[in-house]
Tab-separated table of N, CA, C and O in Angstrom:
chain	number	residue	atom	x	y	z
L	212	UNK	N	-2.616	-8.839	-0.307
L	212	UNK	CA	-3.382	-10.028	0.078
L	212	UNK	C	-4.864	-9.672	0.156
L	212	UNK	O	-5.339	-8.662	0.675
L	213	UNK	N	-5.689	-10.932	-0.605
L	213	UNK	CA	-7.025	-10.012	-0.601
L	213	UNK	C	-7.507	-11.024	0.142
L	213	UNK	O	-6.476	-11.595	0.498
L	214	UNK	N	-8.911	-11.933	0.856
L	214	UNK	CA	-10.091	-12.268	0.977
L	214	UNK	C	-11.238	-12.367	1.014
L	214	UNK	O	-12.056	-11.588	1.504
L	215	UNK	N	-11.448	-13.653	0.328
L	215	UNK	CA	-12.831	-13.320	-0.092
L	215	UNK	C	-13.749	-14.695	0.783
L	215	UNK	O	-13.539	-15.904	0.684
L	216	UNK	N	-14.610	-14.098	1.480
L	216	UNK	CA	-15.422	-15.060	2.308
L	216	UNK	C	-16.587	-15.837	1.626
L	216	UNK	O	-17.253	-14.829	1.389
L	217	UNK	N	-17.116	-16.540	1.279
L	217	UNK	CA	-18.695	-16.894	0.875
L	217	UNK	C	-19.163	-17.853	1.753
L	217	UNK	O	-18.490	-18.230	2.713
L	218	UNK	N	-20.570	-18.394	1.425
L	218	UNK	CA	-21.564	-19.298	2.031
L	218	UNK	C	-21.873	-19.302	3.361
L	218	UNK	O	-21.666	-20.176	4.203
L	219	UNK	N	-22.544	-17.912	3.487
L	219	UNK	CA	-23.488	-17.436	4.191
L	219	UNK	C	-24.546	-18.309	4.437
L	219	UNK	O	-24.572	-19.467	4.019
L	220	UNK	N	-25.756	-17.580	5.362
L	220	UNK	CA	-27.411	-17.864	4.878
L	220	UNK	C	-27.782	-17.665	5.941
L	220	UNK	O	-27.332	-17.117	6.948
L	221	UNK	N	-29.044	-18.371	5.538
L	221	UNK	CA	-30.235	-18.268	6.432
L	221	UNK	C	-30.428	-19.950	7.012
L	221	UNK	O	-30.802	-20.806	6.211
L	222	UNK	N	-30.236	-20.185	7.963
L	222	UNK	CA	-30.580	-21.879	8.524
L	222	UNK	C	-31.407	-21.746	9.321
L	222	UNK	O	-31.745	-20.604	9.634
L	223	UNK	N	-32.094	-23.030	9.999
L	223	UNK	CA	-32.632	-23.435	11.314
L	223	UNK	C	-31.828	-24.112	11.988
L	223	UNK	O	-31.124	-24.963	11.443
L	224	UNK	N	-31.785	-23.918	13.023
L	224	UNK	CA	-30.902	-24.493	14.290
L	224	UNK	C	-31.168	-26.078	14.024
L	224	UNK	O	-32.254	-26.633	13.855
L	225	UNK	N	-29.968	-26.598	14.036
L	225	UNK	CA	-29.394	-28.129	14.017
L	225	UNK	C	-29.094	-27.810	12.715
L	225	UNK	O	-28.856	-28.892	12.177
L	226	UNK	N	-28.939	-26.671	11.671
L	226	UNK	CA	-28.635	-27.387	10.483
L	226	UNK	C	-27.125	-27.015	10.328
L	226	UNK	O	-26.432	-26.683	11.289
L	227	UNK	N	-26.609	-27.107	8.869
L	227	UNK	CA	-25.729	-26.981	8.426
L	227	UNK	C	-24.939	-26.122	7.458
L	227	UNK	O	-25.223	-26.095	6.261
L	228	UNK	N	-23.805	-25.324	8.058
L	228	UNK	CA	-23.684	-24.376	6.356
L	228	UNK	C	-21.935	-24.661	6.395
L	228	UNK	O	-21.374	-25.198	7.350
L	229	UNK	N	-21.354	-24.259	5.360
L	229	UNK	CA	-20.110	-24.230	5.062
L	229	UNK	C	-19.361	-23.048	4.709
L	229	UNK	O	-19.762	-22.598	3.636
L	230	UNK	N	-18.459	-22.408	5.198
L	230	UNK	CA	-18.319	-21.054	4.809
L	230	UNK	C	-16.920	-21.585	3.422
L	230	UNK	O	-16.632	-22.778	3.323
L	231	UNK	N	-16.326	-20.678	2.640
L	231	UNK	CA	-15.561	-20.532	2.447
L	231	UNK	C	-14.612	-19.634	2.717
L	231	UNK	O	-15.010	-18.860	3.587
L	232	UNK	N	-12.883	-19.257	2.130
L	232	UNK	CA	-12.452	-18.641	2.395
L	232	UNK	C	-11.215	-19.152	1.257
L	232	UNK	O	-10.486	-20.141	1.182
L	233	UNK	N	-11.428	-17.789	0.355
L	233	UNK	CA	-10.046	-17.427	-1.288
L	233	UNK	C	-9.136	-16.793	-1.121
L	233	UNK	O	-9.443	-15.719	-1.639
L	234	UNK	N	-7.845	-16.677	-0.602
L	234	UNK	CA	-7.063	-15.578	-0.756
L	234	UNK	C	-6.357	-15.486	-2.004
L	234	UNK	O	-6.127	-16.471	-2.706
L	235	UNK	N	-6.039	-14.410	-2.262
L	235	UNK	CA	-4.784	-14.039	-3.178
L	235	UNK	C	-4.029	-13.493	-2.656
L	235	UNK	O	-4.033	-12.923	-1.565
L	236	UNK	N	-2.866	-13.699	-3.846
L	236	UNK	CA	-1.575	-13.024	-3.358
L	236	UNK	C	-0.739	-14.299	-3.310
L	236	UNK	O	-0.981	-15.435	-3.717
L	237	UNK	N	0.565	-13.648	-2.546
L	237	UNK	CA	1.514	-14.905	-1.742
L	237	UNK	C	0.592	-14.866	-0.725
L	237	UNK	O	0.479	-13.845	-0.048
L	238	UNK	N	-0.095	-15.856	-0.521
L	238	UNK	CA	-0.424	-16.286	0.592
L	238	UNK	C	-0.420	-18.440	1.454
L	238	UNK	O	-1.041	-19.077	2.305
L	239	UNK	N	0.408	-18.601	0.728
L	239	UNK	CA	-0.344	-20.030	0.445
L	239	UNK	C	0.970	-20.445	1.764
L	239	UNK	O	1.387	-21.572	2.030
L	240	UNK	N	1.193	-19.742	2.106
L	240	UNK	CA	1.991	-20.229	3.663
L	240	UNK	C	1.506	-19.650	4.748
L	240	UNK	O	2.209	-19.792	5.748
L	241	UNK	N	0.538	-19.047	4.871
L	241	UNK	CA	0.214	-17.997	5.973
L	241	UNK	C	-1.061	-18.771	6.625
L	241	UNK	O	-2.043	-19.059	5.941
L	242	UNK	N	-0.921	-19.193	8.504
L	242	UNK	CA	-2.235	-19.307	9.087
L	242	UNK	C	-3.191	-18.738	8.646
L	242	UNK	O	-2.991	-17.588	8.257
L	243	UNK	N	-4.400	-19.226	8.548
L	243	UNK	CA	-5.829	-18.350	8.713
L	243	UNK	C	-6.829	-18.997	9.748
L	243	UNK	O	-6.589	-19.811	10.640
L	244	UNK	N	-7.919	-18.455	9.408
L	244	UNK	CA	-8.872	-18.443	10.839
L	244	UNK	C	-10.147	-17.528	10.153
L	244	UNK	O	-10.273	-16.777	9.187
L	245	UNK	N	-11.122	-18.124	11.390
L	245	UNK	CA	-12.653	-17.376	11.134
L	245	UNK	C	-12.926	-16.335	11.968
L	245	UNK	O	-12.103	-16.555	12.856
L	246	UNK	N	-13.467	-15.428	12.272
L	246	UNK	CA	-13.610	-14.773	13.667
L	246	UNK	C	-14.885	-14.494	13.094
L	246	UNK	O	-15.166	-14.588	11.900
L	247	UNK	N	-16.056	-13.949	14.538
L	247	UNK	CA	-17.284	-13.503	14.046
L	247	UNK	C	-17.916	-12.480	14.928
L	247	UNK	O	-17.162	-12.367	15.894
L	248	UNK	N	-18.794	-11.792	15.042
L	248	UNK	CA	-19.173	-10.240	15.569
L	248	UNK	C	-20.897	-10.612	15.500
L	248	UNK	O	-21.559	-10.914	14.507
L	249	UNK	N	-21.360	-10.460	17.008
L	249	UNK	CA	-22.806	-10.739	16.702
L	249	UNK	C	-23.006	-9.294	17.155
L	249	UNK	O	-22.169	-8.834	17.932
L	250	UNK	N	-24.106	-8.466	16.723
L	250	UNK	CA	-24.746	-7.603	16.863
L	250	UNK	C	-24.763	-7.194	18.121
L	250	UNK	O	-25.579	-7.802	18.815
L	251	UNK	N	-24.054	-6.252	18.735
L	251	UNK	CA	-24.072	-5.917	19.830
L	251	UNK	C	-22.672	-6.280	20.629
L	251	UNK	O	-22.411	-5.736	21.702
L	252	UNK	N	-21.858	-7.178	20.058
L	252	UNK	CA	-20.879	-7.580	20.634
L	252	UNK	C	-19.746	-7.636	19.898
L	252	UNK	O	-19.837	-7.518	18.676
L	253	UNK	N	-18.312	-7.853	20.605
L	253	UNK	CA	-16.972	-7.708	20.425
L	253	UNK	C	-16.867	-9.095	19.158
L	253	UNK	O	-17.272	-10.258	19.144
L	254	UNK	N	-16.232	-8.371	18.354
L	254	UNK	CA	-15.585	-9.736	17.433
L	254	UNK	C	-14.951	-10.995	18.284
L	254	UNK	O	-14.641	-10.847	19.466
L	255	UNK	N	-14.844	-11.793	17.843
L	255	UNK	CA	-14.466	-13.204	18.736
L	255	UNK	C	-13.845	-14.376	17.842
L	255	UNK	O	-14.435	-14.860	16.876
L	256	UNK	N	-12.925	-14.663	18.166
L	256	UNK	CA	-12.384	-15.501	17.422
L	256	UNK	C	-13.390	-16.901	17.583
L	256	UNK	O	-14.248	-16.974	18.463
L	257	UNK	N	-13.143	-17.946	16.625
L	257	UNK	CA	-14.290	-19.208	16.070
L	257	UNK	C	-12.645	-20.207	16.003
L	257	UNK	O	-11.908	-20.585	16.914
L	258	UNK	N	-12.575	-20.343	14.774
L	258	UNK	CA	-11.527	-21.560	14.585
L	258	UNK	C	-10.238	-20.994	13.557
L	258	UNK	O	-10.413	-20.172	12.658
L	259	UNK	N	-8.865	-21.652	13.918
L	259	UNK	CA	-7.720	-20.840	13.119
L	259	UNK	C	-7.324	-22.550	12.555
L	259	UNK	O	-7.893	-23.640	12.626
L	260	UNK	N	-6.200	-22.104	12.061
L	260	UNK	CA	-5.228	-23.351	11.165
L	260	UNK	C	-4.024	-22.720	10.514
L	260	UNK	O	-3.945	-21.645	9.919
L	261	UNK	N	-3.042	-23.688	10.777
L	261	UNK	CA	-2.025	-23.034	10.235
L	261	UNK	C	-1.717	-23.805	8.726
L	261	UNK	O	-2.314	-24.704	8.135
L	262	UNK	N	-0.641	-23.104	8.442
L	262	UNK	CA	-0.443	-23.285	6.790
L	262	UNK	C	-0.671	-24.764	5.943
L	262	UNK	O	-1.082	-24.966	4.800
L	263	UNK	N	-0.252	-25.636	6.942
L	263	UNK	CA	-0.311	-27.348	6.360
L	263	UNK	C	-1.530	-28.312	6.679
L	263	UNK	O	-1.721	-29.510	6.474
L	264	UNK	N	-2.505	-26.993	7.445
L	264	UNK	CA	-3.020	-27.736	7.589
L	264	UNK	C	-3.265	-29.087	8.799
L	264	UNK	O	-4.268	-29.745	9.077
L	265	UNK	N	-1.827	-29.117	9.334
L	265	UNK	CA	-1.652	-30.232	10.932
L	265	UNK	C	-2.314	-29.312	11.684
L	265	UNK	O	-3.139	-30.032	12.246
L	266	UNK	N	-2.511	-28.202	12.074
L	266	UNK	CA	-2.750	-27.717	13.764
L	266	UNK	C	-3.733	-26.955	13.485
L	266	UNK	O	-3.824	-26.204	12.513
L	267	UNK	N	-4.742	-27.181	14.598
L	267	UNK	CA	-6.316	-26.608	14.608
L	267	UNK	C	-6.160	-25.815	15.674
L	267	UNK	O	-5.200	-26.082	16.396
L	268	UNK	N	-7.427	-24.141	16.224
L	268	UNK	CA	-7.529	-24.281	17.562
L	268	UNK	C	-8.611	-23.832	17.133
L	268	UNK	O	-8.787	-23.432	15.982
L	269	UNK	N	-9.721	-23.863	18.322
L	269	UNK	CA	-11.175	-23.462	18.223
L	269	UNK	C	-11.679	-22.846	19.621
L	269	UNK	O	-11.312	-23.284	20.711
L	270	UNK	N	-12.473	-21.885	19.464
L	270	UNK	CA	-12.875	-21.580	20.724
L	270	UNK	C	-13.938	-22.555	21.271
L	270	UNK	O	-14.449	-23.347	20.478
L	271	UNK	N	-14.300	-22.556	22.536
L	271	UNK	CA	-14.670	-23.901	23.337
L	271	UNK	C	-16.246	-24.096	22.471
L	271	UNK	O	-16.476	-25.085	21.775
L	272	UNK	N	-17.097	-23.121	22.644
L	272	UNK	CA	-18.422	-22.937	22.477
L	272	UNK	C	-18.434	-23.774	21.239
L	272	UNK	O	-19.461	-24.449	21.178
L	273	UNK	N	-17.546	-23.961	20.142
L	273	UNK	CA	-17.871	-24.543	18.852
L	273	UNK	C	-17.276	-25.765	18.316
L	273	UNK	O	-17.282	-26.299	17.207
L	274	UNK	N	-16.691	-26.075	19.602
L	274	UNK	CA	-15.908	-27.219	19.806
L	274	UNK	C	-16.590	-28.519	19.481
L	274	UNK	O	-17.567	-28.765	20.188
L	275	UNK	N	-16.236	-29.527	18.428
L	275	UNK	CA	-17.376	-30.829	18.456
L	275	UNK	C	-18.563	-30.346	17.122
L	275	UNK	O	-19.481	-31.077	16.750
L	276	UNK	N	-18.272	-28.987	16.569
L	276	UNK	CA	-19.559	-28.865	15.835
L	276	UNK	C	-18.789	-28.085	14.877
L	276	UNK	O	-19.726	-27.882	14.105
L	277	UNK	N	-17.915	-27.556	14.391
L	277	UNK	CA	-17.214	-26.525	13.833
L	277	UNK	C	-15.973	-27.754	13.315
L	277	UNK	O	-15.429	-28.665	13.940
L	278	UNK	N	-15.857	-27.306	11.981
L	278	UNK	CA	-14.158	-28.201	11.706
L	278	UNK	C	-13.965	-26.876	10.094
L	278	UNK	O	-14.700	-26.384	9.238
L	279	UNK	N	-12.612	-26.829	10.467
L	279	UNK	CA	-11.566	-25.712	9.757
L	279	UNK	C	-10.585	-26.738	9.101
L	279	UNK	O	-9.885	-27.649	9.541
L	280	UNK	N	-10.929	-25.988	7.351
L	280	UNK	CA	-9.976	-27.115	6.875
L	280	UNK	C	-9.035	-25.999	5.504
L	280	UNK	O	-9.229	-24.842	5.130
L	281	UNK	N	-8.241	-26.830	5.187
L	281	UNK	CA	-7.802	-26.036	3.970
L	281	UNK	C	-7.817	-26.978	2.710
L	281	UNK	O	-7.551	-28.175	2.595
L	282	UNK	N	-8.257	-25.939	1.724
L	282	UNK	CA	-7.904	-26.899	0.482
L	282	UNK	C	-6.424	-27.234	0.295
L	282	UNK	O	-5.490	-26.808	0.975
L	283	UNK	N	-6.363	-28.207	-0.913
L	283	UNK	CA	-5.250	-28.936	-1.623
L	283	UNK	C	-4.426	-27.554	-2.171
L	283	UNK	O	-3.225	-27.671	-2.412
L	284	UNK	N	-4.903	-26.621	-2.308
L	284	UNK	CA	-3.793	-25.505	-2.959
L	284	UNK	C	-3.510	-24.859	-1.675
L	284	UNK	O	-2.714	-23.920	-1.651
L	285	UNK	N	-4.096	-25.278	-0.583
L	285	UNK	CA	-3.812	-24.079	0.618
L	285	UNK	C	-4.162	-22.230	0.795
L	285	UNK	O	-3.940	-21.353	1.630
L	286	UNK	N	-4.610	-22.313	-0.109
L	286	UNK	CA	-4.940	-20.547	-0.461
L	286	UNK	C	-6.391	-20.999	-0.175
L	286	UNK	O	-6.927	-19.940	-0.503
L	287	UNK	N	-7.402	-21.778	0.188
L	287	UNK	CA	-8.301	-21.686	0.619
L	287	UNK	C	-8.787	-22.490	1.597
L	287	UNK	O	-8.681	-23.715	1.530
L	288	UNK	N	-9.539	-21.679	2.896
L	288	UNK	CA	-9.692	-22.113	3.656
L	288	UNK	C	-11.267	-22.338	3.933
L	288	UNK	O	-11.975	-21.387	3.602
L	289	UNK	N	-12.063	-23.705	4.618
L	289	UNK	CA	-13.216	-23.780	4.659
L	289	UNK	C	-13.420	-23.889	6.123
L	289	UNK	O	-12.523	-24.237	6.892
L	290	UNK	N	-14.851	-23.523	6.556
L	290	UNK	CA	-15.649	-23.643	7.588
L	290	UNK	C	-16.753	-24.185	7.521
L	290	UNK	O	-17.758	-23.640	7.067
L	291	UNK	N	-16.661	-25.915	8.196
L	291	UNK	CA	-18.277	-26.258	7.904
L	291	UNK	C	-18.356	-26.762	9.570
L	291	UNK	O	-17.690	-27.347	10.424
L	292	UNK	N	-19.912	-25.960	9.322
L	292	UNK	CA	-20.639	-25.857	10.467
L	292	UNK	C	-21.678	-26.598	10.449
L	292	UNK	O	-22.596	-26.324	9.676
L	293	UNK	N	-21.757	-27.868	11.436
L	293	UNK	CA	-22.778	-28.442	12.359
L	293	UNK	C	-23.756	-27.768	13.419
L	293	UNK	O	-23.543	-26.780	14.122
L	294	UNK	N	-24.647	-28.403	13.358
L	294	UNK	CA	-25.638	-28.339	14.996
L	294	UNK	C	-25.785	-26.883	15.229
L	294	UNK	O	-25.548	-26.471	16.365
L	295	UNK	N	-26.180	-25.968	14.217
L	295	UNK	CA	-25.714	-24.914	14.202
L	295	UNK	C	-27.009	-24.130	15.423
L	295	UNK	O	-28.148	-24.263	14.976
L	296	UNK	N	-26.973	-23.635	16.346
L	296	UNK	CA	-27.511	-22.482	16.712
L	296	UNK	C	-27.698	-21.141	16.644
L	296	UNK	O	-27.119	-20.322	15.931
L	297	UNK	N	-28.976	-20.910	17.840
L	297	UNK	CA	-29.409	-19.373	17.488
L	297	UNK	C	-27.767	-18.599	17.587
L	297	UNK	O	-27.251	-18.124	16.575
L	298	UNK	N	-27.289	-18.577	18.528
L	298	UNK	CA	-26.515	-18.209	19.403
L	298	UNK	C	-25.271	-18.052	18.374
L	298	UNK	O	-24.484	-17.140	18.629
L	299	UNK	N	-25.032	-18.815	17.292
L	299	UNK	CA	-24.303	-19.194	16.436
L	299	UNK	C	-24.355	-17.683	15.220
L	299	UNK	O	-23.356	-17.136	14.754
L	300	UNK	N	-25.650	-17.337	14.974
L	300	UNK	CA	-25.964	-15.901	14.659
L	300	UNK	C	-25.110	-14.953	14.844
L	300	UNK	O	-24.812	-14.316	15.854
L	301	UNK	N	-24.562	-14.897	13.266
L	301	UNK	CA	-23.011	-13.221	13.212
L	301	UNK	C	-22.933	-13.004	11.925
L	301	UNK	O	-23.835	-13.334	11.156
L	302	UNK	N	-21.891	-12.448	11.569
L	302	UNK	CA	-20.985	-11.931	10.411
L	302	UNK	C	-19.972	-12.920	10.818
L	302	UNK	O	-19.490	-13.261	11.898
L	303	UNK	N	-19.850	-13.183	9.880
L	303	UNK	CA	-18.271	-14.368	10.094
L	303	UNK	C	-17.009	-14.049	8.899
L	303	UNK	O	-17.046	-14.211	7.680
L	304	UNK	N	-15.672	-13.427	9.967
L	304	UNK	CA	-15.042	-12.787	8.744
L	304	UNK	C	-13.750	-13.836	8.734
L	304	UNK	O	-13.416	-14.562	9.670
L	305	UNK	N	-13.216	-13.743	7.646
L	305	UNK	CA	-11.832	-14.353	7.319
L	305	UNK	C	-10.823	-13.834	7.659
L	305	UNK	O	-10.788	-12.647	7.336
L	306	UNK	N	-9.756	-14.272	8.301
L	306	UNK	CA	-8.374	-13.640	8.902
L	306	UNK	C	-7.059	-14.407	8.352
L	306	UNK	O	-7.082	-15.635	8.266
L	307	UNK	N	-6.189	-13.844	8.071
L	307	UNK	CA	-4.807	-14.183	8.124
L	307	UNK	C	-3.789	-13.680	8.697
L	307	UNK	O	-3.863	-12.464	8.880
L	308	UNK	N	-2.314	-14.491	9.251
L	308	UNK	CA	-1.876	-13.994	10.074
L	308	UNK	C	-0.297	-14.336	9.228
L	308	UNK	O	-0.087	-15.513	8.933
L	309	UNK	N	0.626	-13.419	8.913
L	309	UNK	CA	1.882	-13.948	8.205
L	309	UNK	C	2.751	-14.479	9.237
L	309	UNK	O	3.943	-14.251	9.031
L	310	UNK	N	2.471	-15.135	10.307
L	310	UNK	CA	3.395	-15.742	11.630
L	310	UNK	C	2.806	-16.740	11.882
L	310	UNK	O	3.091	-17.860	11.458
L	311	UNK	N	1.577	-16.347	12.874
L	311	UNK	CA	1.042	-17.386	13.811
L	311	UNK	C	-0.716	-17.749	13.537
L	311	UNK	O	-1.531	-17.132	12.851
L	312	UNK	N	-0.835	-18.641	14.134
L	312	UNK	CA	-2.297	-18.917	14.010
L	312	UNK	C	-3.261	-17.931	14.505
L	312	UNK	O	-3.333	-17.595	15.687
L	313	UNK	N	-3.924	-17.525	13.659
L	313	UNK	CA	-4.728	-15.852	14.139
L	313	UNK	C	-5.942	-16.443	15.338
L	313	UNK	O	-6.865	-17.124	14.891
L	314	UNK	N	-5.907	-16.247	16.347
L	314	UNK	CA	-6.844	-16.233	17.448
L	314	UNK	C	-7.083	-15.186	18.518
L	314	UNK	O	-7.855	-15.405	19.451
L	315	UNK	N	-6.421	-14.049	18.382
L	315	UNK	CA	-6.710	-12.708	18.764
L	315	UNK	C	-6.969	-11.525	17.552
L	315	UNK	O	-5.985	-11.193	16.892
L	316	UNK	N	-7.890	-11.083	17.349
L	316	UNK	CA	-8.195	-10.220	16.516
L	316	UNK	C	-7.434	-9.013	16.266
L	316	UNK	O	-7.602	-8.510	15.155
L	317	UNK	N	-6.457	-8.318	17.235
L	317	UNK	CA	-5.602	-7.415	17.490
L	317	UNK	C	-4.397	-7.863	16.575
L	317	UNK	O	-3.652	-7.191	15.861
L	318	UNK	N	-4.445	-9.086	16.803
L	318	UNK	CA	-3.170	-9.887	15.951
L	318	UNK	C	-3.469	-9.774	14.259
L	318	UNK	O	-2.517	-9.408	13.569
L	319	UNK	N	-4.157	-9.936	13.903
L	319	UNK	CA	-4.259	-10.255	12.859
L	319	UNK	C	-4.175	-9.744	11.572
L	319	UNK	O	-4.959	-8.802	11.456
L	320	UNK	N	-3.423	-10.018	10.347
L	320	UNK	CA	-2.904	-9.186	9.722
L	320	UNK	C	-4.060	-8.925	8.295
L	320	UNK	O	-4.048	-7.902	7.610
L	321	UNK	N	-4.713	-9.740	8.147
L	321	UNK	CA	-5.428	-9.638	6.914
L	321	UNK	C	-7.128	-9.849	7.469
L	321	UNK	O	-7.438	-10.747	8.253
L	322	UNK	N	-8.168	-8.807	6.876
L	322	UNK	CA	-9.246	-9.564	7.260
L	322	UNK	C	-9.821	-9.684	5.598
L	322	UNK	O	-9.210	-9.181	4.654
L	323	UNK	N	-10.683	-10.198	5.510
L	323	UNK	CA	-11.966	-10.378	4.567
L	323	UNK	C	-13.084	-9.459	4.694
L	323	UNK	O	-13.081	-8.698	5.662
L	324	UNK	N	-13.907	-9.424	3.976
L	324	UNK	CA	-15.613	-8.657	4.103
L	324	UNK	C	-16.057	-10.074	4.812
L	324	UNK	O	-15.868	-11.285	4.705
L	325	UNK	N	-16.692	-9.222	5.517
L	325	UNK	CA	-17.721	-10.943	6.527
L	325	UNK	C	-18.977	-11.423	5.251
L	325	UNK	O	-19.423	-11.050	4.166
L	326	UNK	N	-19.148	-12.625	6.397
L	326	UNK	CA	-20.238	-13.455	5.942
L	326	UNK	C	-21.396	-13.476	6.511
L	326	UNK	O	-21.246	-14.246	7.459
L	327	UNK	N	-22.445	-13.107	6.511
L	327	UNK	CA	-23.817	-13.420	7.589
L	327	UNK	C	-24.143	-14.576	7.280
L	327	UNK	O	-24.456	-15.108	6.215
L	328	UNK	N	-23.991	-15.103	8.865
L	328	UNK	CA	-24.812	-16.334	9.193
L	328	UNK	C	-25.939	-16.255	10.103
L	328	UNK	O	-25.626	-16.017	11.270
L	329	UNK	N	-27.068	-16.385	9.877
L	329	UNK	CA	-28.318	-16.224	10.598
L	329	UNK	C	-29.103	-17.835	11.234
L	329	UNK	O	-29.289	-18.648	10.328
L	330	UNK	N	-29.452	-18.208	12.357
L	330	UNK	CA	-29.751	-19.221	12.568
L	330	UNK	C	-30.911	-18.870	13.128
L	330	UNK	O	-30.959	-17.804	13.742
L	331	UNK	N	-32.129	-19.744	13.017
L	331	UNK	CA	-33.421	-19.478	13.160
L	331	UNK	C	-33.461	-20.483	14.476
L	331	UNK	O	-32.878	-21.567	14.501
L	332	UNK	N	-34.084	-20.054	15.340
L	332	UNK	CA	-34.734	-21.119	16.339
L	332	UNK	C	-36.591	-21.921	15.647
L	332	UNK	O	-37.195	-22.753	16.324
């Protein structure tokens, strides 16, 4: 199982970016999820989804501004980000989980190369 993350950047706070997220492999039944690592700090889970697509979870902070979706083939998963803040500033990596919805990082069975997201005040 591979992943591949894109759509990074560089923003100003309130704007907008969209991440992606490609797997290969058998993967097109397996939860995924975003997690992200700001400089200085512990990776942290962001938003998961499981295989169909019905069930979301998100951590609180990104709640209302963050929506996790999957494409029509299910092997890819997107992250588009609203209202984005400084604070919002990481590497944002891709996860999969062959069980459950990945929201502990310990859990998780597949990662990606991250994404930098940088938000400017």
């Amino acid at each position: 199982v591979q992943l591949q993350a894109s759509g990074g950047g560089l923003v100003q706070a309130g704007g907008s970016l969209r991440l992606s997220c490609a797997a290969s492999g058998r993967t097109f039944t397996y939860p995924m999820g975003w997690f992200r690592q700001a400089p200085g700090k512990e990776r942290e889970f962001v938003a998961a989804i499981n295989w169909s697509g019905s069930s979301t979870s998100y951590v609180d902070s990104v709640k209302g501004r963050f929506t996790i979706s999957r494409g029509n083939a299910k092997n890819t998963v997107y992250l588009q980000m609203n209202s984005l803040k400084p604070e919002d500033t990481a590497v944002y990596y891709c996860a999969a989980d062959r069980f459950t919805i990945p929201t502990v990082s310990d859990d998780v069975d597949y990662w990606g190369k991250g994404t930098q997201v940088t938000v400017s005040s």
